[in-house]
Amino acid sequence: MNTLQGYPVGLIGNFDLYAPKLVDREEYFTPGHRACQGCGEALAVRLMCKALGKDTVIVNATGCMEVISSLYPTTAWKLPWIHVAFPNAAAVASGVEAGLKALRRKERIPDRYVKTVAMGGDGGTMDIGIQALSGAMERGHDMIYVCFDNEAYMNTGIQRSSATPFGASTTTAPPGVASMGNKTWKKNLPEIMVAHNIPYVATACNSYPLDFMNKVQKARSIQGPAYIHCLSVCPTGWRSPSEACIKMGRLAVETGVFPLYEVEYGKYRMTVSMPEKLRPIQDYIKHQGRFRHLTPEQIKASQDRTNLEYKKLLSKIEHSKSWSEMSAE
Amino acid sequence: MANKKWPEDWQDVTPGCIVFEPGSASQYHTGSWRAQRPIWDNTKCIKCGVCYIYCPEGCIIEREDGFFEANLDYCKGCGICAHECWPLAIKMVEEG
Amino acid sequence: MGERKGMEIALAAAEAVALCKPDVVAAYPITPNTHIPEHLSDIVAEGRLDAEFICVESEHSALSACMGASGAGARVFTATSSQGLLYMAEVMSIASSMRLPIVMALGNRSLSGPLSIWNDHSDIMSQRDTGWLSLFAANGQEVIDMMIQSFKIAEDRNVMLPININLDGFQLTHVVEVMDFPLQEEVDAFLPVYKPYASLHPDHPCSMGTLGLPEIYAEATRAREAAVVDSKGTILKVWDEWDKRFGRRYEPVQSYKMKGAEIAMLTMGSMSDTAEEAIDALREKGVPIGLLKLVLWRPFPYEELKKAVKGVKSLIVMDRCVSFGGPGGPVASEIRSALYNEPGCPDITNYIFGLGGRDVAVEDFIKMIDKVRLADKKRPKEHYEFYGVRGE
């Protein structure tokens, strides 16, 4: 079985089949890391590093990617890398950015642009790390923050986070006679980032590698704060087969659960063509063990809300204008 | 196949536990984890590189002749490459 | 040599830090140390200091940003007190384990609750196990001197550890004193440009803050302990150089009128200056008493302390916070532990005093000493006692 079957033609036409061969072959995130087999997040990190290139400093929050890649005395990173603690990737990155800026100005390091990139999971970004993220973005540091969202605190064993979707089973919000699993809707962090008035916000997914890498490169070219929210499929936590990792990401996009868009200076734009009619979310959740307890009513509630959120996004895409356009009016 | 050498003496621990060899994780061969491995049928392969881009380990390499193969020192047997291959040129076979 | 100026000590601390030319300052305001980062941001705004001043959104982020900047190879500084110190507590231990030479000014303030903005030592004492070097200043001159010395100590290749300088909140931070400021050229000659042991740059990539499995954590901890203990050598060297350059001598345990002393009082911080007056008064009455000022808190100065108390029969240790349910105030506990095996270890009395900004006058010191001096039983019955608490 492969992913070719059952896809609307339009979507296939968007995938540039031979582009992978043009991608930088250097692996800045080397094999030998201890991620689970089929880890979408590890794939996303690997792709991000290819898009960033070697003049980058990575600041990593505590989480899956940090523990699997940096077991003393080895490291999977070929880029300069620092990890401090769980909630402060954005704060440490603020310091790195300021330090590199000062040192370059005082000519104590070579006169070359080096990008600071902070990365964290949904826990380290949206929950415990939101204060530092908000502060760093608000202060306008020249850095990228990439959130690798696998929709739970996966590293500590699949606990509920604010990114956990409605109805998902996690170890701290499990389903049972007295509970339906996660009762809340996924926190919309990209919108919170847009509200910080930063030049670039985007959503991405490990299943759309070229879209993700293009967004990383665009973020890198911006002299200011940028935020990318990358949905990272976690077969372990989502209880889906490891080989279907990429398929899960595609279904998340095609059902409208996680549309891929970018907001550049206030202008919203969908970056992956969406089908005229979205696939039902049942197509997406039926492959994932974390949703298997949901009743048809709960699935319908989830479908209705998904449709609503998607409509909200389409409305923004249609009506938003860039800041320069608005100022000129 | 772990080739990890722990420092014999506490005095040999690098200050701050900093690791100065970038990419040294490749000393650890995660290939020992897998239960199945990918096999390429090069009569079907169209050399598109999709398997290369989707491998979470980054262990699929393009050979001189343009075909691809997995570095079995690191392949964890997740099956993504086989699942994503458009012309169905990759098959997962059981180990051992 | 130097410029003699009078100003508020917190502002003087900022001026001293500015002389050291930090590259990044990241600090969050908290009473009573707010004037330090405020004045530093003034100095940056006036163009007198070329530094990135990051107005971080919390103390946790302040120390985190300092870690990032120090990791990048910059000279960094931050300042905080009390609750702010506790908020950055998670990062305190990490800063020491990652061997980043961060300099921090602590305007000592009592910990909540009840909420108190006034001075005692409960904030720093809660962080003594974090692996930071720690100095205590007793007056404005010591504050300026220690600020400048700290950069040199922390950045030394044999040290590479974060360091905090403790100055009593309000009692020192908001007091105006006349101090001798070294000139910029003198500081430049004393303090070289920071050359980091490792830094984050693509030309020489490394990974900082790695994961330590059980197979390595014990060795890493042992190595860190050795680094903290061995830093004393560098501290003494730096103090030697300071004496030669500026004519002011610092020692881990400073003695005041200890010649022939049978009784000794041990203080830390600004209370030492007040205690000196009490010692003077008692000496005039012929009491064989002297004062020990503990200047170096971490690494703990074992040898110097043992030498200083030789011949002393009764040692009165002054603590400005209490370790709840513990065997005495933190300083007394450590002193007792340090002197336990020493032949001729003095009787140790522990007073817990000056909590939450409670003023302590010369008369109070005399009262406390007299109580010990004139007691019937020589070995104190209580492990510790509170002084100056109504109803006690």
Tab-separated table of C-alpha atoms in Angstrom, chain A residues 66-200:
chain	number	residue	atom	x	y	z
A	66	GLU	CA	17.072	17.410	22.764
A	67	VAL	CA	17.391	14.141	24.631
A	68	ILE	CA	17.680	11.919	21.579
A	69	SER	CA	20.360	13.991	19.941
A	70	SER	CA	22.745	15.019	22.699
A	71	LEU	CA	23.791	12.062	24.806
A	72	TYR	CA	27.140	12.997	26.283
A	73	PRO	CA	29.779	12.319	24.953
A	74	THR	CA	28.160	12.269	21.513
A	75	THR	CA	25.982	14.678	19.609
A	76	ALA	CA	23.939	14.319	16.435
A	77	TRP	CA	24.378	18.028	15.720
A	78	LYS	CA	26.841	19.418	13.249
A	79	LEU	CA	25.597	22.923	13.938
A	80	PRO	CA	26.547	24.867	17.096
A	81	TRP	CA	23.919	23.888	19.621
A	82	ILE	CA	22.913	24.811	23.131
A	83	HIS	CA	20.334	23.419	25.487
A	84	VAL	CA	19.645	25.007	28.861
A	85	ALA	CA	16.243	24.109	30.265
A	86	PHE	CA	12.640	23.431	29.352
A	87	PRO	CA	10.821	26.795	29.375
A	88	ASN	CA	13.565	29.057	28.138
A	89	ALA	CA	14.601	28.229	24.580
A	90	ALA	CA	13.338	31.605	23.385
A	91	ALA	CA	15.053	33.454	26.242
A	92	VAL	CA	18.365	31.697	25.683
A	93	ALA	CA	18.011	32.412	21.963
A	94	SER	CA	17.446	36.106	22.785
A	95	GLY	CA	20.757	36.024	24.606
A	96	VAL	CA	22.546	34.195	21.801
A	97	GLU	CA	21.207	36.672	19.256
A	98	ALA	CA	22.220	39.656	21.368
A	99	GLY	CA	25.614	38.134	22.102
A	100	LEU	CA	26.376	37.385	18.463
A	101	LYS	CA	25.205	40.889	17.504
A	102	ALA	CA	27.437	42.557	20.091
A	103	LEU	CA	30.441	40.377	19.315
A	104	ARG	CA	30.128	40.945	15.570
A	105	ARG	CA	29.830	44.696	16.140
A	106	LYS	CA	32.888	44.689	18.392
A	107	GLU	CA	34.748	42.561	15.821
A	108	ARG	CA	35.427	39.689	18.216
A	109	ILE	CA	33.836	37.186	15.823
A	110	PRO	CA	34.032	37.083	12.002
A	111	ASP	CA	31.874	39.601	10.167
A	112	ARG	CA	29.334	37.094	8.905
A	113	TYR	CA	25.611	36.788	9.457
A	114	VAL	CA	24.800	33.859	11.716
A	115	LYS	CA	21.150	33.085	12.358
A	116	THR	CA	19.862	32.155	15.786
A	117	VAL	CA	17.134	29.520	15.683
A	118	ALA	CA	15.245	28.387	18.758
A	119	MET	CA	13.327	25.141	18.697
A	120	GLY	CA	11.037	23.444	21.113
A	121	GLY	CA	8.156	21.038	21.300
A	122	ASP	CA	4.561	22.007	21.874
A	123	GLY	CA	5.152	21.798	25.611
A	124	GLY	CA	8.262	23.928	25.614
A	125	THR	CA	6.644	26.482	23.296
A	126	MET	CA	2.956	26.724	24.020
A	127	ASP	CA	2.744	25.875	27.692
A	128	ILE	CA	5.768	26.161	29.915
A	129	GLY	CA	7.672	28.133	27.325
A	130	ILE	CA	5.047	30.635	26.263
A	131	GLN	CA	6.322	33.424	28.492
A	132	ALA	CA	9.810	33.330	27.084
A	133	LEU	CA	8.480	32.986	23.533
A	134	SER	CA	6.156	35.951	23.913
A	135	GLY	CA	8.942	38.065	25.401
A	136	ALA	CA	11.444	37.185	22.697
A	137	MET	CA	9.015	37.807	19.844
A	138	GLU	CA	7.770	41.045	21.370
A	139	ARG	CA	11.300	42.373	21.803
A	140	GLY	CA	11.894	41.823	18.102
A	141	HIS	CA	15.048	39.709	18.267
A	142	ASP	CA	16.386	38.639	14.886
A	143	MET	CA	15.674	34.954	15.336
A	144	ILE	CA	13.429	32.135	14.175
A	145	TYR	CA	11.389	30.075	16.589
A	146	VAL	CA	10.294	26.689	15.272
A	147	CYS	CA	7.738	24.778	17.288
A	148	PHE	CA	7.707	21.046	16.601
A	149	ASP	CA	4.164	20.180	17.555
A	150	ASN	CA	3.499	16.496	18.156
A	151	GLU	CA	0.389	17.395	20.151
A	152	ALA	CA	1.356	16.166	23.629
A	153	TYR	CA	4.257	16.086	26.071
A	154	MET	CA	5.712	13.134	24.229
A	155	ASN	CA	9.132	13.008	25.818
A	156	THR	CA	7.741	12.400	29.285
A	157	GLY	CA	5.295	9.800	28.011
A	158	ILE	CA	2.401	11.317	26.094
A	159	GLN	CA	0.783	13.736	28.558
A	160	ARG	CA	-1.814	16.267	27.526
A	161	SER	CA	-0.636	19.685	26.381
A	162	SER	CA	-2.509	22.732	25.149
A	163	ALA	CA	-1.736	21.486	21.643
A	164	THR	CA	-3.494	18.175	22.190
A	165	PRO	CA	-6.457	18.006	19.817
A	166	PHE	CA	-10.041	17.619	20.921
A	167	GLY	CA	-10.831	14.068	21.984
A	168	ALA	CA	-7.285	12.724	21.883
A	169	SER	CA	-6.267	10.215	24.511
A	170	THR	CA	-3.226	11.124	26.558
A	171	THR	CA	-1.960	9.717	29.805
A	172	THR	CA	-3.171	12.709	31.814
A	173	ALA	CA	-6.462	13.112	29.951
A	174	PRO	CA	-7.374	9.521	29.239
A	175	PRO	CA	-10.802	8.411	28.112
A	176	GLY	CA	-12.943	6.418	30.442
A	177	VAL	CA	-16.417	6.164	31.845
A	178	ALA	CA	-16.113	9.634	33.336
A	179	SER	CA	-14.077	11.291	30.587
A	180	MET	CA	-13.890	11.583	26.828
A	181	GLY	CA	-10.179	12.211	26.671
A	182	ASN	CA	-9.067	15.752	25.941
A	183	LYS	CA	-12.000	18.126	26.343
A	184	THR	CA	-10.402	21.250	24.925
A	185	TRP	CA	-9.652	22.538	21.468
A	186	LYS	CA	-6.070	22.918	20.324
A	187	LYS	CA	-4.573	26.278	21.331
A	188	ASN	CA	-3.988	28.388	18.240
A	189	LEU	CA	-0.446	29.541	18.832
A	190	PRO	CA	0.201	30.797	15.279
A	191	GLU	CA	-2.624	33.310	15.862
A	192	ILE	CA	-1.034	34.413	19.123
A	193	MET	CA	2.208	34.938	17.225
A	194	VAL	CA	0.409	36.954	14.542
A	195	ALA	CA	-0.954	39.116	17.354
A	196	HIS	CA	2.640	39.881	18.353
A	197	ASN	CA	2.938	41.688	15.019
A	198	ILE	CA	6.012	39.827	13.907
A	199	PRO	CA	6.929	39.890	10.217
A	200	TYR	CA	6.489	36.175	9.512
